[in-house]
PDB file of C-alpha atoms in Angstrom:
ATOM      1  CA  MET A1424     -63.091   1.752 -42.504  1.00 74.00           C
ATOM      2  CA  GLU A1425     -60.294  -0.774 -41.910  1.00 80.00           C
ATOM      3  CA  PHE A1426     -56.860  -0.208 -43.515  1.00 88.00           C
ATOM      4  CA  SER A1427     -55.347  -3.157 -44.828  1.00 81.00           C
ATOM      5  CA  SER A1428     -51.823  -2.024 -43.874  1.00 74.00           C
ATOM      6  CA  PRO A1429     -49.743   1.150 -42.765  1.00 80.00           C
ATOM      7  CA  ASP A1430     -49.539   1.959 -46.430  1.00 91.00           C
ATOM      8  CA  GLY A1431     -53.186   2.037 -46.969  1.00 92.00           C
ATOM      9  CA  GLU A1432     -53.441   4.847 -44.194  1.00 93.00           C
ATOM     10  CA  ARG A1433     -50.674   6.814 -45.809  1.00 94.00           C
ATOM     11  CA  ARG A1434     -52.055   6.578 -49.231  1.00 96.00           C
ATOM     12  CA  TYR A1435     -55.305   7.612 -47.876  1.00 96.00           C
ATOM     13  CA  ALA A1436     -53.657  10.857 -46.316  1.00 96.00           C
ATOM     14  CA  ALA A1437     -51.820  11.513 -49.390  1.00 96.00           C
ATOM     15  CA  LEU A1438     -55.226  10.988 -51.594  1.00 95.00           C
ATOM     16  CA  VAL A1439     -57.242  13.547 -49.032  1.00 96.00           C
ATOM     17  CA  ARG A1440     -54.499  16.195 -49.861  1.00 96.00           C
ATOM     18  CA  SER A1441     -54.996  15.823 -53.580  1.00 96.00           C
ATOM     19  CA  ALA A1442     -58.742  15.227 -53.340  1.00 97.00           C
ATOM     20  CA  GLY A1443     -59.457  18.208 -55.834  1.00 96.00           C
ATOM     21  CA  ALA A1444     -57.762  16.473 -58.627  1.00 97.00           C
ATOM     22  CA  THR A1445     -59.172  12.917 -57.628  1.00 98.00           C
ATOM     23  CA  VAL A1446     -61.565  10.816 -59.531  1.00 98.00           C
ATOM     24  CA  VAL A1447     -63.789   8.610 -57.402  1.00 98.00           C
ATOM     25  CA  GLY A1448     -64.973   5.621 -59.529  1.00 98.00           C
ATOM     26  CA  LEU A1449     -67.581   3.451 -58.057  1.00 98.00           C
ATOM     27  CA  ASP A1450     -69.294  -0.003 -59.040  1.00 97.00           C
ATOM     28  CA  PHE A1451     -72.984  -0.010 -58.546  1.00 96.00           C
ATOM     29  CA  ASP A1452     -74.502  -3.536 -57.381  1.00 92.00           C
ATOM     30  CA  GLY A1453     -73.206  -4.489 -53.852  1.00 92.00           C
ATOM     31  CA  THR A1454     -71.295  -1.017 -53.683  1.00 95.00           C
ATOM     32  CA  LEU A1455     -73.922   1.600 -54.085  1.00 96.00           C
ATOM     33  CA  SER A1456     -76.477  -0.895 -54.059  1.00 95.00           C
ATOM     34  CA  PRO A1457     -77.494  -3.609 -51.656  1.00 90.00           C
ATOM     35  CA  ILE A1458     -77.161  -7.272 -53.322  1.00 84.00           C
ATOM     36  CA  VAL A1459     -80.584  -8.708 -53.992  1.00 81.00           C
ATOM     37  CA  ASP A1460     -81.855 -11.948 -55.715  1.00 76.00           C
ATOM     38  CA  ASP A1461     -83.637  -9.879 -58.378  1.00 78.00           C
ATOM     39  CA  PRO A1462     -81.424  -7.831 -60.386  1.00 76.00           C
ATOM     40  CA  GLU A1463     -84.327  -5.481 -61.409  1.00 77.00           C
ATOM     41  CA  ALA A1464     -84.923  -4.709 -57.597  1.00 81.00           C
ATOM     42  CA  ALA A1465     -81.637  -3.460 -56.946  1.00 84.00           C
ATOM     43  CA  GLY A1466     -82.240   0.040 -55.900  1.00 91.00           C
ATOM     44  CA  ILE A1467     -79.490   2.483 -54.563  1.00 95.00           C
ATOM     45  CA  HIS A1468     -79.044   2.763 -50.953  1.00 95.00           C
ATOM     46  CA  PRO A1469     -81.226   5.707 -49.777  1.00 95.00           C
ATOM     47  CA  ALA A1470     -78.367   7.636 -48.446  1.00 97.00           C
ATOM     48  CA  ALA A1471     -76.284   7.450 -51.509  1.00 97.00           C
ATOM     49  CA  PRO A1472     -77.503  10.264 -53.613  1.00 96.00           C
ATOM     50  CA  GLY A1473     -76.870  12.856 -50.780  1.00 96.00           C
ATOM     51  CA  VAL A1474     -73.388  11.287 -50.020  1.00 98.00           C
ATOM     52  CA  LEU A1475     -72.230  11.473 -53.865  1.00 98.00           C
ATOM     53  CA  VAL A1476     -73.548  15.071 -54.012  1.00 97.00           C
ATOM     54  CA  ALA A1477     -71.409  16.177 -51.067  1.00 97.00           C
ATOM     55  CA  LEU A1478     -68.546  14.225 -52.467  1.00 98.00           C
ATOM     56  CA  ALA A1479     -68.761  15.840 -55.825  1.00 97.00           C
ATOM     57  CA  GLU A1480     -68.064  19.189 -54.054  1.00 96.00           C
ATOM     58  CA  GLN A1481     -64.627  18.104 -52.853  1.00 97.00           C
ATOM     59  CA  VAL A1482     -63.267  16.000 -55.568  1.00 97.00           C
ATOM     60  CA  HIS A1483     -62.439  16.358 -59.359  1.00 96.00           C
ATOM     61  CA  ALA A1484     -65.158  13.861 -60.757  1.00 96.00           C
ATOM     62  CA  VAL A1485     -67.504  11.078 -59.553  1.00 98.00           C
ATOM     63  CA  ALA A1486     -68.060   8.067 -61.947  1.00 98.00           C
ATOM     64  CA  VAL A1487     -70.346   5.058 -61.640  1.00 98.00           C
ATOM     65  CA  VAL A1488     -68.877   2.340 -63.534  1.00 98.00           C
ATOM     66  CA  THR A1489     -71.080  -0.710 -63.975  1.00 95.00           C
ATOM     67  CA  GLY A1490     -72.090  -3.746 -65.738  1.00 90.00           C
ATOM     68  CA  ARG A1491     -75.485  -3.069 -66.019  1.00 90.00           C
ATOM     69  CA  PRO A1492     -77.096  -0.967 -68.949  1.00 91.00           C
ATOM     70  CA  ALA A1493     -76.454   2.566 -68.382  1.00 94.00           C
ATOM     71  CA  ARG A1494     -80.255   3.559 -68.691  1.00 94.00           C
ATOM     72  CA  GLN A1495     -81.049   0.574 -66.226  1.00 93.00           C
ATOM     73  CA  VAL A1496     -78.630   1.983 -63.624  1.00 95.00           C
ATOM     74  CA  LEU A1497     -79.911   5.672 -64.029  1.00 96.00           C
ATOM     75  CA  ALA A1498     -83.289   4.171 -63.344  1.00 94.00           C
ATOM     76  CA  LEU A1499     -82.374   2.282 -60.302  1.00 93.00           C
ATOM     77  CA  GLY A1500     -80.103   4.820 -59.015  1.00 94.00           C
ATOM     78  CA  GLY A1501     -81.992   7.979 -59.612  1.00 95.00           C
ATOM     79  CA  LEU A1502     -78.778   9.198 -60.753  1.00 96.00           C
ATOM     80  CA  ASP A1503     -80.755  11.627 -63.086  1.00 94.00           C
ATOM     81  CA  GLU A1504     -81.590  13.583 -60.199  1.00 95.00           C
ATOM     82  CA  VAL A1505     -78.131  13.255 -58.671  1.00 96.00           C
ATOM     83  CA  GLY A1506     -76.694  14.438 -61.603  1.00 95.00           C
ATOM     84  CA  ASP A1507     -79.066  17.314 -61.641  1.00 94.00           C
ATOM     85  CA  ALA A1508     -78.144  18.362 -57.942  1.00 95.00           C
ATOM     86  CA  MET A1509     -74.317  18.034 -58.906  1.00 95.00           C
ATOM     87  CA  GLY A1510     -74.945  20.288 -61.919  1.00 91.00           C
ATOM     88  CA  GLU A1511     -76.351  22.933 -59.575  1.00 90.00           C
ATOM     89  CA  ALA A1512     -72.874  23.327 -58.025  1.00 88.00           C
ATOM     90  CA  GLY A1513     -71.339  23.217 -61.360  1.00 91.00           C
ATOM     91  CA  HIS A1514     -70.134  19.361 -61.071  1.00 94.00           C
ATOM     92  CA  GLU A1515     -70.720  16.566 -63.513  1.00 93.00           C
ATOM     93  CA  LEU A1516     -71.652  13.089 -62.744  1.00 97.00           C
ATOM     94  CA  LEU A1517     -70.468  10.446 -65.219  1.00 98.00           C
ATOM     95  CA  VAL A1518     -71.947   6.956 -65.714  1.00 98.00           C
ATOM     96  CA  PHE A1519     -70.293   4.145 -67.528  1.00 97.00           C
ATOM     97  CA  GLY A1520     -72.629   1.191 -68.423  1.00 95.00           C
ATOM     98  CA  GLN A1521     -72.047  -2.363 -69.631  1.00 91.00           C
ATOM     99  CA  TYR A1522     -68.493  -2.261 -68.555  1.00 92.00           C
ATOM    100  CA  GLY A1523     -67.599   1.197 -70.379  1.00 93.00           C
ATOM    101  CA  ASN A1524     -69.328   0.106 -73.704  1.00 92.00           C
ATOM    102  CA  GLU A1525     -71.898   2.826 -72.916  1.00 94.00           C
ATOM    103  CA  ARG A1526     -71.201   6.412 -71.602  1.00 97.00           C
ATOM    104  CA  TRP A1527     -73.875   8.879 -70.092  1.00 97.00           C
ATOM    105  CA  THR A1528     -72.966  12.392 -68.333  1.00 96.00           C
ATOM    106  CA  SER A1529     -75.098  14.768 -66.436  1.00 94.00           C
ATOM    107  CA  PHE A1530     -74.231  17.623 -68.757  1.00 92.00           C
ATOM    108  CA  ASP A1531     -74.869  15.687 -71.944  1.00 89.00           C
ATOM    109  CA  ARG A1532     -78.114  13.475 -70.825  1.00 89.00           C
ATOM    110  CA  ARG A1533     -77.615  10.903 -73.442  1.00 93.00           C
ATOM    111  CA  VAL A1534     -76.271   7.327 -73.606  1.00 94.00           C
ATOM    112  CA  VAL A1535     -73.670   6.969 -76.149  1.00 94.00           C
ATOM    113  CA  SER A1536     -73.455   3.414 -77.295  1.00 89.00           C
ATOM    114  CA  PRO A1537     -71.873   1.107 -79.918  1.00 88.00           C
ATOM    115  CA  ARG A1538     -73.767  -1.491 -81.960  1.00 89.00           C
ATOM    116  CA  PRO A1539     -74.099  -5.145 -80.389  1.00 89.00           C
ATOM    117  CA  PRO A1540     -71.317  -7.307 -80.952  1.00 89.00           C
ATOM    118  CA  ALA A1541     -71.083  -9.735 -83.622  1.00 88.00           C
ATOM    119  CA  GLY A1542     -71.772 -13.270 -82.456  1.00 94.00           C
ATOM    120  CA  LEU A1543     -74.192 -12.311 -79.647  1.00 95.00           C
ATOM    121  CA  SER A1544     -77.245 -13.109 -81.381  1.00 95.00           C
ATOM    122  CA  SER A1545     -75.978 -16.697 -82.324  1.00 96.00           C
ATOM    123  CA  PHE A1546     -74.694 -17.127 -78.805  1.00 97.00           C
ATOM    124  CA  LEU A1547     -78.277 -16.357 -77.396  1.00 96.00           C
ATOM    125  CA  SER A1548     -79.605 -18.836 -79.847  1.00 96.00           C
ATOM    126  CA  GLU A1549     -77.525 -21.599 -78.314  1.00 97.00           C
ATOM    127  CA  LEU A1550     -77.877 -20.413 -74.587  1.00 97.00           C
ATOM    128  CA  PRO A1551     -81.230 -22.581 -73.877  1.00 97.00           C
ATOM    129  CA  GLY A1552     -79.310 -25.618 -74.755  1.00 97.00           C
ATOM    130  CA  LEU A1553     -76.378 -24.537 -72.510  1.00 97.00           C
ATOM    131  CA  LEU A1554     -78.302 -23.830 -69.850  1.00 97.00           C
ATOM    132  CA  ARG A1555     -80.041 -27.347 -70.168  1.00 97.00           C
ATOM    133  CA  ARG A1556     -76.575 -29.113 -70.086  1.00 97.00           C
ATOM    134  CA  GLY A1557     -75.775 -27.275 -67.208  1.00 97.00           C
ATOM    135  CA  GLU A1558     -78.780 -28.635 -65.262  1.00 97.00           C
ATOM    136  CA  ALA A1559     -79.660 -24.738 -64.744  1.00 97.00           C
ATOM    137  CA  ALA A1560     -82.414 -24.282 -67.401  1.00 96.00           C
ATOM    138  CA  GLU A1561     -84.169 -21.837 -64.836  1.00 96.00           C
ATOM    139  CA  ALA A1562     -81.369 -19.516 -64.420  1.00 96.00           C
ATOM    140  CA  TYR A1563     -82.416 -16.002 -64.911  1.00 94.00           C
ATOM    141  CA  VAL A1564     -81.128 -14.657 -68.139  1.00 95.00           C
ATOM    142  CA  GLU A1565     -80.839 -10.689 -68.666  1.00 91.00           C
ATOM    143  CA  ASP A1566     -80.571  -9.662 -72.084  1.00 91.00           C
ATOM    144  CA  LYS A1567     -78.497  -6.276 -71.781  1.00 89.00           C
ATOM    145  CA  GLY A1568     -78.648  -5.364 -75.606  1.00 88.00           C
ATOM    146  CA  LEU A1569     -74.657  -5.479 -75.765  1.00 90.00           C
ATOM    147  CA  ALA A1570     -74.281  -8.301 -73.475  1.00 91.00           C
ATOM    148  CA  VAL A1571     -76.172 -11.144 -71.982  1.00 95.00           C
ATOM    149  CA  ALA A1572     -75.950 -12.072 -68.225  1.00 94.00           C
ATOM    150  CA  VAL A1573     -76.790 -15.565 -66.660  1.00 97.00           C
ATOM    151  CA  HIS A1574     -77.807 -15.233 -63.021  1.00 94.00           C
ATOM    152  CA  THR A1575     -77.573 -18.277 -60.786  1.00 95.00           C
ATOM    153  CA  ARG A1576     -78.651 -16.519 -57.389  1.00 90.00           C
ATOM    154  CA  ARG A1577     -82.334 -17.617 -57.617  1.00 91.00           C
ATOM    155  CA  LEU A1578     -81.475 -21.285 -58.286  1.00 95.00           C
ATOM    156  CA  PRO A1579     -81.520 -23.856 -55.285  1.00 94.00           C
ATOM    157  CA  ASP A1580     -77.837 -24.448 -55.642  1.00 95.00           C
ATOM    158  CA  PRO A1581     -76.536 -20.968 -56.814  1.00 94.00           C
ATOM    159  CA  ALA A1582     -72.681 -21.847 -56.426  1.00 93.00           C
ATOM    160  CA  GLY A1583     -73.044 -25.320 -57.947  1.00 96.00           C
ATOM    161  CA  ALA A1584     -74.861 -24.187 -61.047  1.00 97.00           C
ATOM    162  CA  PHE A1585     -72.370 -21.144 -61.404  1.00 96.00           C
ATOM    163  CA  GLU A1586     -69.325 -23.760 -61.372  1.00 96.00           C
ATOM    164  CA  ARG A1587     -71.262 -25.912 -64.267  1.00 97.00           C
ATOM    165  CA  LEU A1588     -72.271 -22.927 -66.430  1.00 97.00           C
ATOM    166  CA  LEU A1589     -69.129 -21.361 -66.273  1.00 97.00           C
ATOM    167  CA  PRO A1590     -66.864 -23.495 -68.588  1.00 97.00           C
ATOM    168  CA  LEU A1591     -70.041 -24.178 -70.907  1.00 97.00           C
ATOM    169  CA  LEU A1592     -70.403 -20.390 -71.422  1.00 98.00           C
ATOM    170  CA  SER A1593     -66.923 -19.617 -71.786  1.00 97.00           C
ATOM    171  CA  ALA A1594     -66.458 -22.374 -74.555  1.00 98.00           C
ATOM    172  CA  ALA A1595     -69.417 -20.905 -76.368  1.00 97.00           C
ATOM    173  CA  ALA A1596     -68.524 -17.275 -76.185  1.00 97.00           C
ATOM    174  CA  ASP A1597     -64.809 -17.928 -77.017  1.00 97.00           C
ATOM    175  CA  ALA A1598     -66.480 -19.697 -80.278  1.00 97.00           C
ATOM    176  CA  HIS A1599     -68.260 -16.378 -81.214  1.00 96.00           C
ATOM    177  CA  ASP A1600     -65.255 -14.271 -80.335  1.00 95.00           C
ATOM    178  CA  LEU A1601     -67.158 -12.839 -77.245  1.00 95.00           C
ATOM    179  CA  ALA A1602     -65.818 -12.122 -73.910  1.00 92.00           C
ATOM    180  CA  VAL A1603     -66.461 -13.654 -70.464  1.00 94.00           C
ATOM    181  CA  GLU A1604     -66.889 -11.874 -67.039  1.00 88.00           C
ATOM    182  CA  PRO A1605     -67.788 -13.735 -64.257  1.00 90.00           C
ATOM    183  CA  GLY A1606     -69.150 -12.330 -61.013  1.00 84.00           C
ATOM    184  CA  ARG A1607     -71.133 -12.988 -57.894  1.00 82.00           C
ATOM    185  CA  ASN A1608     -73.481 -15.927 -59.155  1.00 89.00           C
ATOM    186  CA  VAL A1609     -73.410 -14.625 -62.598  1.00 92.00           C
ATOM    187  CA  VAL A1610     -71.552 -15.138 -66.082  1.00 95.00           C
ATOM    188  CA  GLU A1611     -71.854 -12.065 -68.298  1.00 93.00           C
ATOM    189  CA  VAL A1612     -70.783 -12.718 -71.946  1.00 95.00           C
ATOM    190  CA  ARG A1613     -70.144  -9.640 -74.115  1.00 91.00           C
ATOM    191  CA  ALA A1614     -67.693  -8.023 -76.612  1.00 88.00           C
ATOM    192  CA  PRO A1615     -64.218  -8.185 -75.970  1.00 87.00           C
ATOM    193  CA  GLY A1616     -61.740  -5.229 -75.169  1.00 83.00           C
ATOM    194  CA  MET A1617     -64.131  -3.347 -72.961  1.00 83.00           C
ATOM    195  CA  HIS A1618     -63.733  -3.459 -69.146  1.00 91.00           C
ATOM    196  CA  LYS A1619     -63.771  -1.174 -66.071  1.00 95.00           C
ATOM    197  CA  GLY A1620     -59.825  -0.977 -66.316  1.00 96.00           C
ATOM    198  CA  ALA A1621     -60.196   0.891 -69.648  1.00 95.00           C
ATOM    199  CA  VAL A1622     -62.548   3.242 -68.210  1.00 97.00           C
ATOM    200  CA  VAL A1623     -60.082   3.980 -65.132  1.00 98.00           C
ATOM    201  CA  GLN A1624     -57.425   4.616 -68.008  1.00 97.00           C
ATOM    202  CA  ARG A1625     -59.712   7.060 -69.783  1.00 96.00           C
ATOM    203  CA  LEU A1626     -60.681   8.817 -66.868  1.00 97.00           C
ATOM    204  CA  ALA A1627     -56.988   9.264 -65.766  1.00 97.00           C
ATOM    205  CA  ALA A1628     -56.115  10.523 -68.976  1.00 97.00           C
ATOM    206  CA  ASP A1629     -57.312  13.937 -68.385  1.00 96.00           C
ATOM    207  CA  PRO A1630     -54.239  15.988 -67.680  1.00 96.00           C
ATOM    208  CA  GLU A1631     -56.070  17.568 -64.335  1.00 96.00           C
ATOM    209  CA  VAL A1632     -56.466  14.022 -62.857  1.00 97.00           C
ATOM    210  CA  ARG A1633     -53.557  13.437 -60.336  1.00 97.00           C
ATOM    211  CA  GLY A1634     -55.631  10.886 -57.995  1.00 97.00           C
ATOM    212  CA  PHE A1635     -57.965   7.912 -58.348  1.00 98.00           C
ATOM    213  CA  VAL A1636     -59.961   5.991 -55.943  1.00 98.00           C
ATOM    214  CA  PHE A1637     -62.015   2.874 -57.193  1.00 98.00           C
ATOM    215  CA  VAL A1638     -64.518   1.144 -54.908  1.00 98.00           C
ATOM    216  CA  GLY A1639     -65.776  -2.325 -56.047  1.00 95.00           C
ATOM    217  CA  ASP A1640     -67.066  -5.778 -54.591  1.00 92.00           C
ATOM    218  CA  ASP A1641     -66.476  -8.575 -56.785  1.00 87.00           C
ATOM    219  CA  LEU A1642     -64.383 -10.003 -59.713  1.00 85.00           C
ATOM    220  CA  GLY A1643     -66.054  -7.717 -62.239  1.00 85.00           C
ATOM    221  CA  ASP A1644     -64.065  -4.859 -60.462  1.00 94.00           C
ATOM    222  CA  ARG A1645     -60.692  -6.589 -60.673  1.00 93.00           C
ATOM    223  CA  GLU A1646     -59.656  -5.016 -63.791  1.00 94.00           C
ATOM    224  CA  ALA A1647     -60.345  -1.796 -62.592  1.00 97.00           C
ATOM    225  CA  PHE A1648     -58.174  -2.385 -59.237  1.00 97.00           C
ATOM    226  CA  GLU A1649     -55.378  -3.308 -61.350  1.00 96.00           C
ATOM    227  CA  ALA A1650     -55.384  -0.127 -63.737  1.00 97.00           C
ATOM    228  CA  VAL A1651     -55.756   1.881 -60.384  1.00 98.00           C
ATOM    229  CA  ALA A1652     -52.495  -0.157 -59.251  1.00 96.00           C
ATOM    230  CA  GLU A1653     -51.000   1.007 -62.561  1.00 97.00           C
ATOM    231  CA  LEU A1654     -51.535   4.397 -61.909  1.00 97.00           C
ATOM    232  CA  ARG A1655     -50.189   4.380 -58.654  1.00 97.00           C
ATOM    233  CA  ALA A1656     -46.923   2.885 -60.051  1.00 96.00           C
ATOM    234  CA  GLY A1657     -46.897   5.818 -62.303  1.00 95.00           C
ATOM    235  CA  GLY A1658     -46.709   7.990 -59.051  1.00 96.00           C
ATOM    236  CA  ALA A1659     -50.517   8.959 -59.024  1.00 97.00           C
ATOM    237  CA  ASP A1660     -52.035   9.159 -55.445  1.00 97.00           C
ATOM    238  CA  THR A1661     -54.757   6.343 -55.304  1.00 97.00           C
ATOM    239  CA  LEU A1662     -56.756   4.264 -53.316  1.00 97.00           C
ATOM    240  CA  LEU A1663     -58.344   0.851 -53.660  1.00 97.00           C
ATOM    241  CA  VAL A1664     -61.434   0.228 -51.470  1.00 96.00           C
ATOM    242  CA  CYS A1665     -63.474  -3.385 -51.172  1.00 94.00           C
ATOM    243  CA  ALA A1666     -66.861  -3.469 -50.056  1.00 93.00           C
ATOM    244  CA  ASP A1667     -66.722  -7.023 -48.419  1.00 88.00           C
ATOM    245  CA  HIS A1668     -69.849  -9.093 -48.118  1.00 79.00           C
ATOM    246  CA  ASP A1669     -67.962 -12.284 -46.650  1.00 70.00           C
ATOM    247  CA  GLU A1670     -68.289 -14.317 -49.862  1.00 60.00           C
ATOM    248  CA  ASP A1671     -65.243 -15.897 -51.966  1.00 53.00           C
ATOM    249  CA  GLU A1672     -66.252 -13.534 -54.904  1.00 51.00           C
ATOM    250  CA  GLY A1673     -64.495 -10.552 -53.174  1.00 50.00           C
ATOM    251  CA  SER A1674     -61.538 -12.286 -51.862  1.00 64.00           C
ATOM    252  CA  ALA A1675     -59.274 -11.225 -54.810  1.00 70.00           C
ATOM    253  CA  LEU A1676     -60.375  -7.520 -54.268  1.00 86.00           C
ATOM    254  CA  ARG A1677     -59.698  -7.950 -50.508  1.00 87.00           C
ATOM    255  CA  ASP A1678     -56.303  -8.968 -51.375  1.00 86.00           C
ATOM    256  CA  LEU A1679     -55.423  -5.750 -53.554  1.00 90.00           C
ATOM    257  CA  ALA A1680     -57.613  -3.231 -51.190  1.00 94.00           C
ATOM    258  CA  ASP A1681     -55.926  -0.477 -49.061  1.00 95.00           C
ATOM    259  CA  VAL A1682     -59.216  -0.252 -47.305  1.00 95.00           C
ATOM    260  CA  VAL A1683     -61.878  -2.817 -46.567  1.00 93.00           C
ATOM    261  CA  VAL A1684     -65.609  -1.879 -45.606  1.00 94.00           C
ATOM    262  CA  ALA A1685     -68.706  -3.600 -44.834  1.00 92.00           C
ATOM    263  CA  GLY A1686     -71.174  -3.443 -47.971  1.00 93.00           C
ATOM    264  CA  PRO A1687     -72.806  -0.542 -49.161  1.00 96.00           C
ATOM    265  CA  ASP A1688     -73.562   0.888 -45.766  1.00 96.00           C
ATOM    266  CA  GLY A1689     -69.592   1.056 -45.264  1.00 96.00           C
ATOM    267  CA  VAL A1690     -68.905   2.395 -48.605  1.00 97.00           C
ATOM    268  CA  LEU A1691     -71.171   5.381 -47.790  1.00 98.00           C
ATOM    269  CA  ASP A1692     -69.255   5.873 -44.331  1.00 97.00           C
ATOM    270  CA  PHE A1693     -66.150   5.853 -46.218  1.00 97.00           C
ATOM    271  CA  LEU A1694     -67.187   8.329 -48.740  1.00 98.00           C
ATOM    272  CA  ARG A1695     -68.578  10.644 -45.871  1.00 98.00           C
ATOM    273  CA  THR A1696     -65.385  10.362 -44.243  1.00 97.00           C
ATOM    274  CA  LEU A1697     -63.201  11.332 -47.321  1.00 98.00           C
ATOM    275  CA  THR A1698     -65.666  14.081 -47.955  1.00 98.00           C
ATOM    276  CA  ALA A1699     -65.239  15.489 -44.652  1.00 98.00           C
ATOM    277  CA  ASP A1700     -61.329  15.236 -44.444  1.00 97.00           C
ATOM    278  CA  ALA A1701     -61.217  16.671 -48.066  1.00 97.00           C
ATOM    279  CA  ALA A1702     -63.043  19.766 -46.901  1.00 96.00           C
ATOM    280  CA  ARG A1703     -60.818  20.293 -43.966  1.00 91.00           C
ATOM    281  CA  LYS A1704     -57.473  19.982 -45.692  1.00 74.00           C
TER     282      LYS A1704
END
């Protein structure tokens, strides 16, 4: 665990003292799950379930906040079982899918989801032509129901394809009143108005919450980092953790983070340390 500054170390100590009133928010891909070429093969780190269950004993709440559909991340992460284990000790696991448009909790056991955004079906009908124009016809298209994600990681030049597609997809999304979320070799198009920062604000509105940790790894987590920074400005105990992959997409988070760790392995080491320190306080 590498603190970015003396302030990071001080913030961590304050957070440990208020752990029982702290929410820990976690991205999934690249944070709890290693980055892989096939998004459908991104299983949770094998040590993560046990680490999350132990963490829940020491903090107010644990929330997984992901761009994936909630049902998909529940299956990839085995989070039903993680929620069961937490529930035996009286703790709840929260999962926010599709940047907060979907919500599942281990107590409620159902995914609450809105209708698909207006304009998404028209965007999808235009997408093959946009991919051809961007010389990325073989890009992997993931239809999430409430959003569509275009992945370039499997292409011969992932970064080049991403750079060509981003302006094309952004212009088309804007024409259909949709939002664009760029990430690590992926462009996601979805309904506007909901993002991970809004999830942070919703969770922090609980009057029992006095602290917040968010752990993420790429541009899709930036709004969550910014929302946590706003909580800090308001007097909350907070900590921002970047799971670093030595790629450009994480640089914006590294600049904002209090702690930088090495990928999912580093994330789990951080959570183990937080759990142990909170138990000793």
